[in-house]
Tab-separated table of C-alpha atoms in Angstrom:
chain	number	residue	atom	x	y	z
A	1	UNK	CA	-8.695	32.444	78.330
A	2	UNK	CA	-5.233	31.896	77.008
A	3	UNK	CA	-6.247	28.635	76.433
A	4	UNK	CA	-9.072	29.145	74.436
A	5	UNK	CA	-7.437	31.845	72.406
A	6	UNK	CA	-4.466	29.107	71.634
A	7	UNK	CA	-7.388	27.023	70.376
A	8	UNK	CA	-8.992	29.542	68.171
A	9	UNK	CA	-6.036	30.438	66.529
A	10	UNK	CA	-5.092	26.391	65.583
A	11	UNK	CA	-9.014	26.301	64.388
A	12	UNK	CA	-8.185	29.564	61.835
A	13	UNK	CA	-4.774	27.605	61.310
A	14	UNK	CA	-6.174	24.430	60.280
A	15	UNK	CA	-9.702	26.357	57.813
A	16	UNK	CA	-7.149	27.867	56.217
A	17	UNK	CA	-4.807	25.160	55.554
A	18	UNK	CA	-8.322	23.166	54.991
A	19	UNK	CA	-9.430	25.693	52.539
A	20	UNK	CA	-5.743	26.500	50.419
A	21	UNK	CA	-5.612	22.701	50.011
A	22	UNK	CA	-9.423	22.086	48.983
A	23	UNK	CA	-8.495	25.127	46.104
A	24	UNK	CA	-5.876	23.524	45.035
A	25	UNK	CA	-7.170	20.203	44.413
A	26	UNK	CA	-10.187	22.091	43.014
A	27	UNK	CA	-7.729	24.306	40.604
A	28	UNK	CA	-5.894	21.202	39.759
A	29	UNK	CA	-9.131	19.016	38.624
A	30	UNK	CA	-10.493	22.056	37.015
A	31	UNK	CA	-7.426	22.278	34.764
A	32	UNK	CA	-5.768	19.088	34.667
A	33	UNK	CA	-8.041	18.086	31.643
A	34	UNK	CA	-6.826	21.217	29.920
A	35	UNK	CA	-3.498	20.414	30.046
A	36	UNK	CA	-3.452	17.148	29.757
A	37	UNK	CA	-4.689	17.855	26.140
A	38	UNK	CA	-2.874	20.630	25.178
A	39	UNK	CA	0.477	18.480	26.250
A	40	UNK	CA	-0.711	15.494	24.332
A	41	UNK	CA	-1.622	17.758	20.620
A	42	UNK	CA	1.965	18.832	21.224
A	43	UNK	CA	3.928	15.801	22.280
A	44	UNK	CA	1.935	14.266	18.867
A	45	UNK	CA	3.438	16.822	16.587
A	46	UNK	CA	6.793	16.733	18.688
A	47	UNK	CA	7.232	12.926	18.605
A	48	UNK	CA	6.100	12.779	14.914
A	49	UNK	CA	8.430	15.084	13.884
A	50	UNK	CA	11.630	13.630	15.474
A	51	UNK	CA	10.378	10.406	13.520
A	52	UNK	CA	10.964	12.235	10.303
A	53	UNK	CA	13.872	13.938	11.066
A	54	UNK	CA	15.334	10.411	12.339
A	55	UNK	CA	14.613	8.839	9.174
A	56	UNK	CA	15.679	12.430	7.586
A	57	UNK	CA	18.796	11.702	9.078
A	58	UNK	CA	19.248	7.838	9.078
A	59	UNK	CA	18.456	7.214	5.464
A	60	UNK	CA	19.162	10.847	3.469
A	61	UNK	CA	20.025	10.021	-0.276
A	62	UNK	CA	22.559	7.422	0.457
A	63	UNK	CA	19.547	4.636	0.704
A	64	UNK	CA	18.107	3.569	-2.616
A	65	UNK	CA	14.974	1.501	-3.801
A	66	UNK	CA	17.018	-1.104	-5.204
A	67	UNK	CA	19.171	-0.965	-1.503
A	68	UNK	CA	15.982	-2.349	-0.049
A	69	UNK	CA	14.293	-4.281	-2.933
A	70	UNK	CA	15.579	-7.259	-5.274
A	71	UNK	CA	13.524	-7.385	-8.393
A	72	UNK	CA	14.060	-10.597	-10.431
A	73	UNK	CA	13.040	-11.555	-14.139
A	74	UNK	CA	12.751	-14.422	-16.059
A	75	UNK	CA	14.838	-14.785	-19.732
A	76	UNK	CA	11.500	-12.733	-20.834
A	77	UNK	CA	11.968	-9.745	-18.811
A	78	UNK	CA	8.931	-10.750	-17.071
A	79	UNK	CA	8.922	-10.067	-12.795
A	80	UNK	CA	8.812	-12.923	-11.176
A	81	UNK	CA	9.403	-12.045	-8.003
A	82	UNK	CA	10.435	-9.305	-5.839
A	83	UNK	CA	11.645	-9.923	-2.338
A	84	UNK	CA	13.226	-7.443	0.666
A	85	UNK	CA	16.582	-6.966	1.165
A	86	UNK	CA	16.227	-8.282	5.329
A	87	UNK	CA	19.533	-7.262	5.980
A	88	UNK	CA	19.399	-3.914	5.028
A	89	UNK	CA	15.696	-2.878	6.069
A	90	UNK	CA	16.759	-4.998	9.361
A	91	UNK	CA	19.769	-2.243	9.546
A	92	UNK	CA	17.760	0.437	8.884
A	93	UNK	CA	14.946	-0.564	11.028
A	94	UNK	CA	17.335	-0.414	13.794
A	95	UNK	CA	18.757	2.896	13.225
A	96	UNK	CA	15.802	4.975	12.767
A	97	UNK	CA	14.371	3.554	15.717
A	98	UNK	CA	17.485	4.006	17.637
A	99	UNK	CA	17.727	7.678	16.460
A	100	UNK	CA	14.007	8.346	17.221
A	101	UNK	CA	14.180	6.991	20.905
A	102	UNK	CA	17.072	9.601	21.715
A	103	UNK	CA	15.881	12.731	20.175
A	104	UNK	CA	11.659	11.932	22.123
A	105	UNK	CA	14.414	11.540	24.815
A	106	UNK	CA	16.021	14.969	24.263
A	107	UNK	CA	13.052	16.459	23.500
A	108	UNK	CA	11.686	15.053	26.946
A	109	UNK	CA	14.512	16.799	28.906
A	110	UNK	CA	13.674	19.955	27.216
A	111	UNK	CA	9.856	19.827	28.168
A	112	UNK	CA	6.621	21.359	26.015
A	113	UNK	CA	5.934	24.854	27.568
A	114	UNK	CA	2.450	25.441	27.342
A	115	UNK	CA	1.375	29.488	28.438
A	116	UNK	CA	-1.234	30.178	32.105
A	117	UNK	CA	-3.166	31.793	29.744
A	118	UNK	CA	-3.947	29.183	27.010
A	119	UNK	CA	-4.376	26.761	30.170
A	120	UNK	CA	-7.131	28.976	31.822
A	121	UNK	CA	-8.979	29.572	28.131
A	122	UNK	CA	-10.278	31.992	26.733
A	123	UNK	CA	-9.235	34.058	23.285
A	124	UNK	CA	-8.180	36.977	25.497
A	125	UNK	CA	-6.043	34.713	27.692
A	126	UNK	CA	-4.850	32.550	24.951
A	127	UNK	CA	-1.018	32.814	24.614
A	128	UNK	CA	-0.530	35.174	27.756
A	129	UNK	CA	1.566	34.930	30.781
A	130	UNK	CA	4.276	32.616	31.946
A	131	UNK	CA	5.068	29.155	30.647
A	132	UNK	CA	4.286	26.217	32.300
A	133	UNK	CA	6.779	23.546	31.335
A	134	UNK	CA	5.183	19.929	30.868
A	135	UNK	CA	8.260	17.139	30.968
A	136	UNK	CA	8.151	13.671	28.921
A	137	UNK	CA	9.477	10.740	28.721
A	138	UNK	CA	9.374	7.308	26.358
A	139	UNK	CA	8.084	4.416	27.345
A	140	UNK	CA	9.994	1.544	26.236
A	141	UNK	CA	11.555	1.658	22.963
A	142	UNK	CA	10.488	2.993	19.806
A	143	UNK	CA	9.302	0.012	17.278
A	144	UNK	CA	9.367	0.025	13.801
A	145	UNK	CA	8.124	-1.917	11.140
A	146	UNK	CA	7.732	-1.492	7.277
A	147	UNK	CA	4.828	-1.454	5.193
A	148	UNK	CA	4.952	-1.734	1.200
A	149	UNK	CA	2.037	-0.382	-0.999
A	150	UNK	CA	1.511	-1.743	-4.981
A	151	UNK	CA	-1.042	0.261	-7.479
A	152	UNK	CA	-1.142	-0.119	-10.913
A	153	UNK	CA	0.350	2.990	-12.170
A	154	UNK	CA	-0.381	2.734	-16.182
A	155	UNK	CA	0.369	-0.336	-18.957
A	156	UNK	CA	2.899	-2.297	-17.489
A	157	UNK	CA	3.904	-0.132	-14.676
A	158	UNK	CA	3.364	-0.771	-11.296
A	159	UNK	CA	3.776	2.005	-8.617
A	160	UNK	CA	5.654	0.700	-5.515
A	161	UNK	CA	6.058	2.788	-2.222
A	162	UNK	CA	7.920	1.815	0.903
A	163	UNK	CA	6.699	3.136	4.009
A	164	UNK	CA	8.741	2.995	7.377
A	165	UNK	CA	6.312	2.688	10.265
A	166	UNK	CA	6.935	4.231	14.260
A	167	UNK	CA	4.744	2.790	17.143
A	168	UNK	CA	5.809	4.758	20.637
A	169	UNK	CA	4.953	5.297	23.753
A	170	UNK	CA	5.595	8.618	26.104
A	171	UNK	CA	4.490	9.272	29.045
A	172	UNK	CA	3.151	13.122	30.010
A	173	UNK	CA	4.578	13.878	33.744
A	174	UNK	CA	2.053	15.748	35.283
A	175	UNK	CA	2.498	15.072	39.306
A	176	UNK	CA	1.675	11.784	40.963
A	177	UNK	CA	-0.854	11.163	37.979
A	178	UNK	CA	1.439	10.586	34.381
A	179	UNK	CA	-0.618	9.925	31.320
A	180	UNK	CA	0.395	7.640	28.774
A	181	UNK	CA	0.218	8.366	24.883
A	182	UNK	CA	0.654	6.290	22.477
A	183	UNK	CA	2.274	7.757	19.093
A	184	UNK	CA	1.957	5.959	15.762
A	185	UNK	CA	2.902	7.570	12.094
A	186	UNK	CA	4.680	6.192	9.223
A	187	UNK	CA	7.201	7.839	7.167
A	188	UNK	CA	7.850	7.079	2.905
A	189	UNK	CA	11.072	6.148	2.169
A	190	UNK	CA	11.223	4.538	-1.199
A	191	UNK	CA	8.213	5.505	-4.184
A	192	UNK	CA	9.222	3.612	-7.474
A	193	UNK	CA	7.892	2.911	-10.774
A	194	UNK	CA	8.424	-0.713	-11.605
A	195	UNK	CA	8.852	-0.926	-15.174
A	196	UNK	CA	7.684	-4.348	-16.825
A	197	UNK	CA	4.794	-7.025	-17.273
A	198	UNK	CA	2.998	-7.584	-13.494
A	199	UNK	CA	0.817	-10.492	-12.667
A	200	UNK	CA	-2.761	-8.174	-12.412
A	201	UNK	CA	-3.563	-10.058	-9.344
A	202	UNK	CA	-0.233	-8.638	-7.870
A	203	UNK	CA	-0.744	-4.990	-7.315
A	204	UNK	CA	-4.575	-5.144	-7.241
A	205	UNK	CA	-5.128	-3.224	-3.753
A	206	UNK	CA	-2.594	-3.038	-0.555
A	207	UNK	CA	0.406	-5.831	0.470
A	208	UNK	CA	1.370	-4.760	4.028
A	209	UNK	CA	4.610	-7.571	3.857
A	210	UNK	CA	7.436	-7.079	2.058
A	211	UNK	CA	8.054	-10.617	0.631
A	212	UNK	CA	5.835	-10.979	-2.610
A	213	UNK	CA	6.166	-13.978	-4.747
A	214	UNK	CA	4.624	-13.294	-8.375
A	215	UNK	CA	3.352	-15.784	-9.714
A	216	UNK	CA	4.453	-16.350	-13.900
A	217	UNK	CA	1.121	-16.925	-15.570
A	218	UNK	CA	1.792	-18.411	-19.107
C-alpha cells in the first residue's frame, strides 16, 4: 500500500512538473513574438540615436565643409574638380564609429525595459505592471561609410550634402534563442552651396563616392 501511495505521489510529482513546464514553453511561444518586436522598434530608435549623438559629439562645429572637401578652379574660376579630403573623413570615419560602438555598448548594459502589460496587449494592459528588462549587445563593430549628394540648386549653384553612413549589428538576448538586428541610418554632416560654373552632367541626379572629377567643357 505504501508502495503504491509512494508511486502516486511521484505520478502527481512528475503531471505537475509535466504541466508547469508545458505552460511555460506555451507562455514563452505565445509571447516571444511580442517581445521580440517591441525590443527590436526600441533597440532601432536606441541605436539610431547614439549614432547621432556620436557624430553630435565627434564632429560638433569644429568640422567644416572645406575640412572634408578640396574644391579646385581653373585661372577662370571654373570647378574643375572636387576631391575628399581621405585623411580627414578617414579620421572621422574612425571616430564616430568608435564612439557609436561604446555608447550601443553602454546602452546594452543598461537594457530596454519593456512593461508585462504592453507584452500581454491590450489598451487596458498597455504600459502596466513591472518592467521586463531586455539586454543587448553589438555584433562586431560599427561600420561607416560616407555618401555625397549633388542637385542643382539655382544658376550656377550646386547644392552639395555630405552624409555619414552607420551599418550595425546587435544582438537582442532573449534566453538560449538571441535575435540579430541589423541597424542602418545615415547622419548629414556637411550641406553646402557651391558657388560657380558646374559641368550640367555633374550634379544631374545622386554620386554615392566622394571623388568627382569634372570634366572642363570648352
Amino acid at each position: 500500500m505504501r508502495r503504491r501511495r509512494k508511486i502516486s505521489k511521484l505520478w502527481i510529482v512528475l503531471l505537475v512538473v509535466g504541466a508547469l513546464a508545458a505552460g511555460y514553453f506555451a507562455l514563452d511561444n505565445a509571447i516571444r513574438p511580442t517581445i521580440l518586436s517591441l525590443s527590436e522598434a526600441r533597440l532601432r530608435a536606441i541605436a539610431v540615436k547614439a549614432m547621432n549623438d556620436a557624430v553630435r559629439e565627434t564632429v560638433g562645429s569644429d568640422v567644416g565643409y572645406l575640412d572634408l572637401i578640396d574644391i579646385e578652379k581653373d585661372e577662370h574660376g571654373k570647378i574643375v574638380l572636387i576631391s575628399s579630403n581621405a585623411v580627414k573623413m578617414n579620421q572621422l570615419a574612425a571616430s564616430t564609429a568608435i564612439a557609436a560602438q561604446d555608447k550601443i555598448l553602454n546602452l546594452g548594459d543598461q537594457g530596454i525595459d519593456i512593461p508585462i502589460g504592453t507584452i500581454l496587449g491590450g489598451p487596458l494592459l498597455t504600459g502596466r505592471g513591472p518592467q521586463v528588462n531586455i539586454k543587448f549587445e553589438p555584433v562586431g563593430s560599427v561600420s561607416t561609410d560616407f555618401k555625397t549628394e549633388f542637385r542643382d540648386a539655382g544658376i550656377n549653384q550646386t547644392r552639395h550634402k555630405v552624409y555619414l553612413v552607420f551599418d550595425a549589428s546587435v544582438r537582442i538576448l532573449i534566453g538560449n534563442a538571441p535575435q540579430t538586428v541589423d541597424i542602418s541610418t545615415q547622419v548629414l554632416i556637411s550641406d553646402t552651396i557651391i558657388i560657380g560654373e558646374v559641368p550640367h552632367n555633374y550634379f544631374m541626379g545622386t554620386q554615392d563616392q566622394l571623388m568627382n572629377l569634372l570634366p572642363n567643357e570648352e
